[in-house]
mmCIF file of C-alpha atoms in Angstrom:
data_model
loop_
_atom_site.group_PDB
_atom_site.id
_atom_site.type_symbol
_atom_site.label_atom_id
_atom_site.label_comp_id
_atom_site.label_asym_id
_atom_site.label_seq_id
_atom_site.Cartn_x
_atom_site.Cartn_y
_atom_site.Cartn_z
ATOM 1 C CA MET A 70 125.656 -40.858 -15.549
ATOM 2 C CA PHE A 71 122.861 -43.497 -14.559
ATOM 3 C CA PHE A 72 123.225 -42.409 -11.056
ATOM 4 C CA LYS A 73 123.083 -38.727 -11.738
ATOM 5 C CA TYR A 74 119.621 -39.117 -13.361
ATOM 6 C CA THR A 75 118.384 -41.313 -10.629
ATOM 7 C CA LEU A 76 119.186 -38.658 -8.104
ATOM 8 C CA LEU A 77 117.447 -35.966 -10.129
ATOM 9 C CA LEU A 78 114.210 -38.134 -10.492
ATOM 10 C CA LEU A 79 114.405 -38.891 -6.715
ATOM 11 C CA ALA A 80 114.783 -35.332 -5.992
ATOM 12 C CA GLY A 81 112.111 -34.245 -8.023
ATOM 13 C CA SER A 82 109.616 -36.820 -6.945
ATOM 14 C CA LEU A 83 110.499 -35.832 -3.335
ATOM 15 C CA LEU A 84 109.661 -32.077 -4.036
ATOM 16 C CA TRP A 85 106.797 -32.785 -6.098
ATOM 17 C CA GLN A 86 103.514 -32.637 -4.109
ATOM 18 C CA PRO A 87 100.125 -33.568 -5.696
ATOM 19 C CA ALA A 88 97.439 -30.657 -5.908
ATOM 20 C CA GLN A 89 95.042 -30.660 -2.851
ATOM 21 C CA ALA A 90 91.561 -31.822 -3.660
ATOM 22 C CA ASP A 91 89.373 -28.993 -4.536
ATOM 23 C CA VAL A 92 87.217 -28.141 -1.538
ATOM 24 C CA VAL A 93 84.832 -25.386 -1.796
ATOM 25 C CA LEU A 94 82.928 -23.677 1.204
ATOM 26 C CA SER A 95 80.709 -20.768 0.706
ATOM 27 C CA ALA A 96 78.309 -18.804 2.950
ATOM 28 C CA SER A 97 75.692 -16.210 1.414
ATOM 29 C CA PRO A 98 75.457 -13.610 2.612
ATOM 30 C CA SER A 99 79.017 -13.600 4.057
ATOM 31 C CA ASN A 100 78.474 -10.046 5.565
ATOM 32 C CA CYS A 101 75.767 -9.236 8.045
ATOM 33 C CA VAL A 102 75.004 -5.482 8.908
ATOM 34 C CA THR A 103 73.515 -4.215 11.997
ATOM 35 C CA LEU A 104 72.785 -0.422 12.533
ATOM 36 C CA GLN A 105 74.952 -0.079 15.753
ATOM 37 C CA GLN A 106 78.103 -1.580 17.192
ATOM 38 C CA GLY A 107 77.154 -4.133 19.916
ATOM 39 C CA ARG A 108 73.744 -4.981 18.595
ATOM 40 C CA GLU A 109 72.941 -8.361 17.395
ATOM 41 C CA CYS A 110 73.056 -9.006 13.680
ATOM 42 C CA HIS A 111 70.398 -11.239 12.104
ATOM 43 C CA ALA A 112 70.707 -12.896 8.620
ATOM 44 C CA GLN A 113 69.380 -15.974 6.981
ATOM 45 C CA ILE A 114 72.676 -17.644 5.843
ATOM 46 C CA GLN A 115 73.129 -20.369 3.084
ATOM 47 C CA ALA A 116 75.998 -22.471 3.365
ATOM 48 C CA SER A 117 77.079 -24.936 0.671
ATOM 49 C CA TRP A 118 80.227 -27.023 0.291
ATOM 50 C CA SER A 119 81.575 -29.521 -2.103
ATOM 51 C CA ILE A 120 84.501 -31.897 -2.158
ATOM 52 C CA GLN A 121 85.918 -34.451 -4.594
ATOM 53 C CA GLN A 122 85.585 -37.597 -2.635
ATOM 54 C CA PRO A 123 82.602 -38.946 -0.430
ATOM 55 C CA ALA A 124 83.358 -38.248 3.111
ATOM 56 C CA THR A 125 81.696 -37.645 6.456
ATOM 57 C CA VAL A 126 82.001 -34.026 7.218
ATOM 58 C CA CYS A 127 80.665 -31.461 9.870
ATOM 59 C CA LEU A 128 80.133 -27.859 9.583
ATOM 60 C CA TYR A 129 81.098 -25.751 12.777
ATOM 61 C CA LEU A 130 80.444 -22.081 13.561
ATOM 62 C CA ASP A 131 83.706 -21.584 15.596
ATOM 63 C CA GLU A 132 83.544 -24.279 18.044
ATOM 64 C CA GLN A 133 79.575 -24.827 17.643
ATOM 65 C CA GLN A 134 78.619 -27.702 15.605
ATOM 66 C CA LEU A 135 75.553 -26.798 13.223
ATOM 67 C CA GLN A 136 75.285 -30.008 10.902
ATOM 68 C CA CYS A 137 76.899 -33.097 9.847
ATOM 69 C CA TRP A 138 76.599 -35.319 6.693
ATOM 70 C CA ARG A 139 77.833 -38.780 6.017
ATOM 71 C CA ASN A 140 79.447 -39.983 2.591
ATOM 72 C CA LEU A 141 78.524 -37.092 0.483
ATOM 73 C CA THR A 142 80.405 -34.883 -1.926
ATOM 74 C CA SER A 143 78.261 -31.763 -1.627
ATOM 75 C CA ALA A 144 75.434 -30.149 0.323
ATOM 76 C CA GLN A 145 73.670 -26.927 1.333
ATOM 77 C CA TRP A 146 72.235 -25.933 4.799
ATOM 78 C CA GLN A 147 70.420 -22.798 5.777
ATOM 79 C CA TRP A 148 70.156 -21.483 9.082
ATOM 80 C CA HIS A 149 69.318 -18.109 11.129
ATOM 81 C CA PHE A 150 72.661 -16.346 12.186
ATOM 82 C CA THR A 151 72.368 -14.032 15.227
ATOM 83 C CA ASP A 152 75.407 -12.495 16.699
ATOM 84 C CA VAL A 153 77.191 -9.330 17.683
ATOM 85 C CA GLN A 154 80.645 -10.259 16.164
ATOM 86 C CA SER A 155 82.287 -12.001 13.226
ATOM 87 C CA ARG A 156 82.507 -15.565 13.233
ATOM 88 C CA GLN A 157 84.650 -18.510 11.389
ATOM 89 C CA LEU A 158 82.603 -21.191 9.372
ATOM 90 C CA ILE A 159 84.747 -24.310 9.241
ATOM 91 C CA LEU A 160 84.136 -27.604 7.316
ATOM 92 C CA TRP A 161 85.660 -30.440 9.416
ATOM 93 C CA GLN A 162 86.525 -34.050 7.802
ATOM 94 C CA MET A 163 85.400 -36.374 10.616
ATOM 95 C CA THR A 164 86.783 -39.691 11.621
ATOM 96 C CA PRO A 165 84.591 -42.797 11.576
ATOM 97 C CA SER A 166 84.024 -42.551 15.314
ATOM 98 C CA GLU A 167 82.678 -38.877 14.694
ATOM 99 C CA GLN A 168 85.958 -37.041 16.031
ATOM 100 C CA LYS A 169 87.307 -33.921 14.121
ATOM 101 C CA GLN A 170 90.014 -35.151 11.849
ATOM 102 C CA HIS A 171 91.018 -32.083 9.920
ATOM 103 C CA VAL A 172 89.778 -28.951 8.466
ATOM 104 C CA LEU A 173 88.687 -28.967 4.855
ATOM 105 C CA ALA A 174 87.950 -25.346 4.360
ATOM 106 C CA THR A 175 86.942 -22.151 6.173
ATOM 107 C CA THR A 176 85.136 -19.017 5.402
ATOM 108 C CA LYS A 177 84.008 -15.945 7.630
ATOM 109 C CA ILE A 178 80.763 -14.364 8.370
ATOM 110 C CA GLU A 179 81.576 -10.531 8.965
ATOM 111 C CA VAL A 180 79.337 -8.640 11.350
ATOM 112 C CA SER A 181 79.709 -4.889 10.570
ATOM 113 C CA TRP A 182 77.660 -1.811 11.717
ATOM 114 C CA VAL A 183 76.649 1.463 10.463
ATOM 115 C CA GLN A 184 77.059 3.411 13.627
ATOM 116 C CA SER A 185 79.774 3.121 16.274
ATOM 117 C CA ALA A 186 78.214 2.628 19.645
ATOM 118 C CA HIS A 187 80.024 5.456 21.279
ATOM 119 C CA LYS A 188 79.177 8.097 18.508
ATOM 120 C CA LYS A 189 77.499 11.362 20.301
ATOM 121 C CA ARG A 190 74.419 12.861 18.852
ATOM 122 C CA LEU A 191 74.915 16.296 17.323
ATOM 123 C CA TRP A 192 71.460 17.584 17.736
ATOM 124 C CA ARG A 193 69.975 19.198 20.659
ATOM 125 C CA ARG A 194 66.411 19.996 22.028
ATOM 126 C CA PHE A 195 65.895 23.495 22.933
#
């Protein structure tokens, strides 16, 4: 009987995983709208993040490093976004030697447009 309960406890502890630390990454606005497909979209983006334990983290736009912070649990950062396509915003935890260790959170900045670049005009001049 003791052996049976020990196996159940052992199996339960192997299957139980602690909840991931709450990590929040947000970008505002998260959608940038331009008039026509293919034109650069411009927006002033406010990024903010928070984690439970102090760490060294860096904010990346795809592979481009934007900003790093040391031993903080939260921060905000603002920059001027200019692009023709949607981009991934990534919060990386860094090693002490400032190498990427693992991704803490991601969010996306969507680029959309009002008109397609290939739309023909329907009016004519006489």
